[in-house]
Amino acid sequence: MATRWGICSAGKISHDFVVALKTLPPEDHQIVAVAARSLQRAQDFAKKHSIPRAYGSYDELSRDPDVEVVYVGVIHPYHLSASVLFMNAKKNVLCEKPLAMNSREVQEMVASAKMNNVFFMEAVWTRFFPASLEIKRLLAEGELGEVKMVRADFALPLMNVQRAVEKELGGGALLDIGVYCLQFILMVYGGERPEYIHATGVLLDTGVDEGMVVTLKFSGNRMAVFTCNLAVEMPNDAVIVGTKGSIKIPAHMWSPTSLVVNGKETHYPVPEPYLPLNFTNSTGLRYEAEEVRQCLLKGLKESPGMTHADSLLLAEVEDEARRQVGVVYKQDLQ
């Protein structure tokens, strides 16, 4: 039986997610409904993607008995309220990253998932790419020896994107794109909590971070550093260095389609889309969707690849980095 999806929001990322879902077998994944803040937007989205039902409110979507799992693609200040709405309606939820504005909200979301006995996962799509699975295999087999250093950078000129720079919309480099670098580092170090965090950054007039450089120290004198920035573009690569070798993601570290392992490059292309995409390699969103399906088939309530503990640690490190740089959202004051 196919996994039956509901789509919460008719924005750019939801468009790409639906395009990605349709690269998977229709007998495994079906999209049965979409909801937006206006019925017209939902209907336009449904028509474009041949989705049977459209709703003008998220509450209506939560009451649709055919929806098994909801993809939450709203902007992150609304992740908490939307996810809890669906979980209270006994829907499984895949919620876009960052999961919430801070660790307190993450705790509230996880508690809701457990109370309602539903599957819940942060949509850190990077972790489910074939290239990322290969990285985890190589690390587990000791291919690099002892990993001593991880570096990741993600910077794009997004200053003209209101969502990226306005505080009330959850703007800021760390939550918008730096989260990719941090989750990568935490994945490499097996979800270990860093012993030391040092963040330096610069703020926009809106009070959010234009850019940050964050240094992390882990047990055994292992280190990591990442850079994120909204004003410039960087190579956006990542490297893992161990005592016996290295792995490099040469480009698009947030959606890796190639790896260079000890100098040898291997490519992992994503499927071609049936409609134009808004973001690079977005058909790779199929991998997290299939992860959700496999977890549901196994009766799991969280993904082994992105656990609730992983999401909480990610948010806690973000909280500390923001505290050091001076980024405070209204959600931090509640």
XYZ file of C-alpha atoms in Angstrom:
334
model
C 0.000 0.000 0.000
C 1.250 3.457 -0.867
C 2.259 5.994 1.754
C -0.400 8.703 1.532
C 0.990 12.242 1.792
C -0.585 15.545 2.668
C 1.337 18.712 1.818
C 1.226 21.631 4.249
C 1.922 24.889 2.340
C 2.061 25.689 -1.343
C 5.442 27.418 -1.346
C 8.684 26.798 -3.202
C 10.026 23.972 -1.059
C 6.668 22.170 -1.131
C 6.722 22.405 -4.934
C 10.162 20.791 -5.029
C 9.150 18.108 -2.526
C 6.145 17.116 -4.638
C 8.297 16.998 -7.780
C 10.746 14.773 -5.897
C 7.967 12.487 -4.612
C 6.850 11.878 -8.165
C 10.243 10.407 -9.058
C 9.314 7.518 -6.730
C 6.985 4.646 -7.706
C 3.296 5.686 -7.473
C 2.498 2.366 -5.827
C 4.783 3.476 -2.941
C 3.970 7.189 -2.607
C 0.736 9.059 -3.321
C -0.098 12.726 -2.684
C -3.749 12.955 -1.669
C -4.151 16.564 -0.502
C -2.512 19.981 -0.165
C -3.347 22.881 2.151
C -2.350 26.533 2.002
C -3.360 29.697 3.810
C -5.730 30.521 0.956
C -7.923 28.087 -0.946
C -6.946 29.636 -4.286
C -3.251 28.997 -3.679
C -3.971 25.434 -2.669
C -6.167 24.874 -5.721
C -3.536 26.311 -8.075
C -0.897 24.064 -6.499
C -3.163 21.026 -6.696
C -3.897 21.675 -10.364
C -0.218 22.065 -11.232
C 0.690 18.786 -9.513
C -2.501 16.766 -10.139
C -3.327 16.483 -6.413
C -6.931 15.331 -5.765
C -7.891 17.655 -2.899
C -7.048 21.240 -1.921
C -7.779 22.974 1.382
C -7.711 26.614 2.394
C -6.609 25.854 5.950
C -4.194 23.499 7.681
C -6.933 22.431 10.066
C -8.936 20.968 7.164
C -5.886 18.992 6.062
C -5.462 17.638 9.583
C -9.010 16.235 9.432
C -8.579 14.443 6.094
C -8.873 10.728 6.943
C -6.885 9.648 3.860
C -3.743 11.547 4.875
C -1.211 9.280 6.571
C 1.784 11.598 6.834
C 2.082 15.377 6.423
C 5.041 17.184 4.925
C 5.310 20.546 6.710
C 6.897 23.102 4.397
C 5.875 26.377 6.079
C 8.570 28.843 7.206
C 10.213 27.793 10.444
C 8.519 30.155 12.945
C 5.352 28.144 12.183
C 6.859 24.652 12.330
C 5.835 24.165 15.952
C 2.174 25.105 15.600
C 1.683 23.266 12.302
C 3.443 20.084 13.405
C 1.579 19.921 16.712
C -1.733 20.496 14.906
C -1.140 17.454 12.704
C 0.295 15.265 15.439
C -2.698 16.008 17.664
C -4.801 14.767 14.729
C -2.751 11.528 14.833
C -0.899 12.288 11.610
C 2.727 11.339 11.113
C 4.888 14.380 10.343
C 7.973 15.178 8.283
C 8.848 18.788 9.167
C 11.311 20.957 7.275
C 14.553 22.079 8.859
C 15.360 23.818 11.083
C 12.818 21.864 13.095
C 12.029 24.854 15.309
C 13.253 28.269 16.415
C 15.014 26.884 19.512
C 15.523 23.746 21.564
C 12.530 24.453 23.806
C 10.239 24.248 20.790
C 11.951 21.053 19.637
C 11.285 19.498 23.036
C 7.627 20.488 22.778
C 7.326 18.920 19.321
C 9.003 15.685 20.371
C 6.754 15.499 23.427
C 3.705 15.896 21.182
C 4.926 13.095 18.909
C 5.378 10.760 21.854
C 2.054 11.687 23.447
C 0.210 11.038 20.179
C 2.293 7.950 19.303
C 3.113 9.161 15.783
C 6.196 9.174 13.592
C 8.021 12.506 13.589
C 11.201 13.535 11.791
C 13.116 16.683 10.965
C 13.541 16.865 7.200
C 17.340 17.005 7.088
C 17.337 15.604 3.560
C 21.129 15.677 3.275
C 21.490 12.683 5.593
C 19.603 10.349 3.251
C 21.443 11.050 -0.004
C 23.374 8.020 -1.302
C 26.573 10.058 -0.941
C 25.839 10.694 2.746
C 25.105 7.008 3.346
C 28.451 6.214 1.733
C 30.189 8.666 4.059
C 28.639 6.942 7.073
C 29.701 3.526 5.754
C 33.296 4.650 5.186
C 33.485 6.187 8.655
C 32.016 3.082 10.292
C 34.555 0.882 8.534
C 37.469 3.093 9.637
C 38.453 4.070 6.107
C 39.802 7.435 7.301
C 41.341 6.195 10.530
C 40.580 8.579 13.379
C 38.730 11.663 12.180
C 40.474 14.756 13.537
C 38.887 17.648 11.624
C 35.664 18.458 9.791
C 35.062 21.661 7.836
C 31.886 22.771 6.082
C 30.889 26.042 4.431
C 27.555 27.267 3.092
C 27.159 30.842 1.877
C 24.782 32.276 -0.711
C 23.779 35.875 -1.522
C 20.287 35.899 -0.004
C 20.087 39.470 1.269
C 17.204 40.218 -1.101
C 15.154 37.271 0.225
C 12.844 38.664 2.911
C 12.411 35.306 4.636
C 16.195 35.047 5.091
C 16.770 38.443 6.695
C 13.646 39.375 8.678
C 13.608 38.345 12.332
C 9.850 37.729 12.534
C 10.180 35.325 9.581
C 12.932 33.365 11.312
C 15.731 34.893 9.247
C 19.447 34.530 9.821
C 22.305 32.601 8.244
C 22.603 29.963 10.960
C 19.010 28.724 10.964
C 18.529 29.078 7.223
C 21.701 27.527 5.806
C 24.225 27.057 8.628
C 22.046 24.236 9.944
C 23.265 22.128 7.025
C 26.886 22.538 8.045
C 26.203 21.824 11.699
C 24.086 18.728 11.072
C 26.855 17.400 8.795
C 29.476 17.832 11.507
C 27.267 16.195 14.126
C 26.568 13.308 11.741
C 30.280 12.724 11.169
C 30.932 12.710 14.929
C 28.090 10.281 15.565
C 25.732 12.656 17.342
C 28.282 13.471 20.033
C 27.769 16.671 21.988
C 30.682 19.089 21.477
C 32.722 19.911 24.556
C 33.310 23.487 23.438
C 31.460 25.902 21.147
C 32.801 29.245 19.978
C 30.777 31.414 17.594
C 31.690 34.740 16.022
C 29.306 36.596 13.757
C 27.967 39.852 12.399
C 24.369 41.047 12.622
C 22.107 42.807 10.171
C 20.052 45.828 11.219
C 17.105 43.449 11.525
C 18.877 41.704 14.408
C 19.593 38.408 12.663
C 23.003 37.032 11.712
C 24.365 37.914 8.299
C 27.131 35.400 8.886
C 28.808 33.207 11.460
C 31.983 31.239 11.929
C 31.556 28.471 14.505
C 34.334 26.336 15.974
C 33.534 23.116 17.802
C 35.767 20.892 19.906
C 34.847 17.281 20.578
C 36.314 14.635 22.864
C 39.734 13.236 21.996
C 40.993 16.563 20.615
C 38.773 16.322 17.530
C 37.599 19.569 15.992
C 35.253 21.094 13.449
C 34.574 24.514 11.967
C 31.840 25.869 9.742
C 31.005 29.145 8.051
C 27.600 30.405 6.918
C 26.811 33.732 5.273
C 23.890 35.451 3.524
C 25.898 38.158 1.750
C 28.365 36.227 -0.417
C 28.770 32.924 -2.216
C 31.442 30.420 -1.201
C 32.481 27.098 -2.784
C 30.005 25.422 -0.405
C 32.091 22.311 0.011
C 32.907 20.132 2.999
C 35.831 17.956 4.033
C 36.437 15.246 6.613
C 40.083 14.594 7.479
C 41.323 11.565 9.368
C 44.660 10.004 10.219
C 44.430 7.677 7.180
C 42.652 9.770 4.553
C 39.982 12.273 3.663
C 36.523 12.651 2.150
C 35.505 15.798 0.309
C 32.116 16.949 -0.907
C 33.369 19.231 -3.701
C 30.164 21.278 -4.126
C 26.571 21.576 -2.882
C 27.446 20.119 0.518
C 23.783 20.391 1.524
C 22.709 18.077 -1.351
C 25.781 15.996 -2.201
C 25.910 14.321 -5.607
C 29.644 13.517 -5.655
C 32.370 12.491 -3.226
C 36.144 12.594 -3.458
C 37.527 9.803 -1.275
C 41.314 9.876 -0.952
C 41.531 11.674 -4.297
C 39.089 9.462 -6.234
C 35.779 11.031 -7.250
C 32.467 9.148 -7.486
C 29.201 10.670 -8.687
C 25.715 10.022 -7.286
C 23.319 11.850 -9.640
C 19.730 12.636 -8.636
C 16.766 11.982 -10.977
C 15.635 14.577 -13.476
C 12.540 16.589 -12.441
C 9.294 16.677 -14.451
C 8.888 20.386 -13.627
C 11.501 23.112 -13.024
C 12.846 23.197 -9.468
C 13.401 26.143 -7.127
C 16.487 24.737 -5.410
C 19.573 22.783 -6.427
C 19.265 18.976 -6.602
C 15.776 19.074 -5.087
C 14.724 15.738 -6.558
C 17.037 14.446 -3.814
C 14.171 15.159 -1.418
C 12.941 11.740 -2.557
C 15.468 10.071 -0.262
C 14.008 11.487 2.949
C 10.500 10.678 1.715
C 11.493 7.056 1.164
C 13.107 7.020 4.611
C 9.752 8.054 6.089
C 8.006 5.243 4.206
C 10.494 2.629 5.377
C 10.196 3.793 8.989
C 6.388 3.645 8.818
C 6.500 0.143 7.350
C 8.703 -0.936 10.264
C 6.453 0.722 12.834
C 9.162 3.176 13.920
C 8.318 6.525 15.535
C 11.615 8.183 14.606
C 14.293 7.670 11.981
C 17.610 6.051 12.961
C 19.228 8.481 10.497
C 17.782 11.604 12.108
C 16.579 10.834 15.616
C 14.725 13.104 18.006
C 17.954 13.310 20.025
C 19.805 14.421 16.876
C 17.295 17.214 16.332
C 17.479 18.345 19.945
C 21.289 18.446 19.940
C 21.264 20.380 16.674
C 18.920 22.970 18.177
C 20.884 23.210 21.431
C 24.146 23.949 19.619
C 22.339 26.519 17.466
C 20.927 28.122 20.621
C 24.411 28.496 22.104
C 25.919 29.857 18.875
C 23.122 32.417 18.606
C 23.545 33.373 22.261
C 27.232 34.109 21.724
C 26.577 36.194 18.603
C 23.544 37.984 20.058
C 20.638 36.726 17.925
C 17.439 36.629 19.980
C 14.036 35.677 18.555
C 10.723 36.338 20.261
C 10.410 32.576 20.747
C 13.491 32.718 23.015
C 11.675 35.098 25.385
C 8.612 32.924 25.941
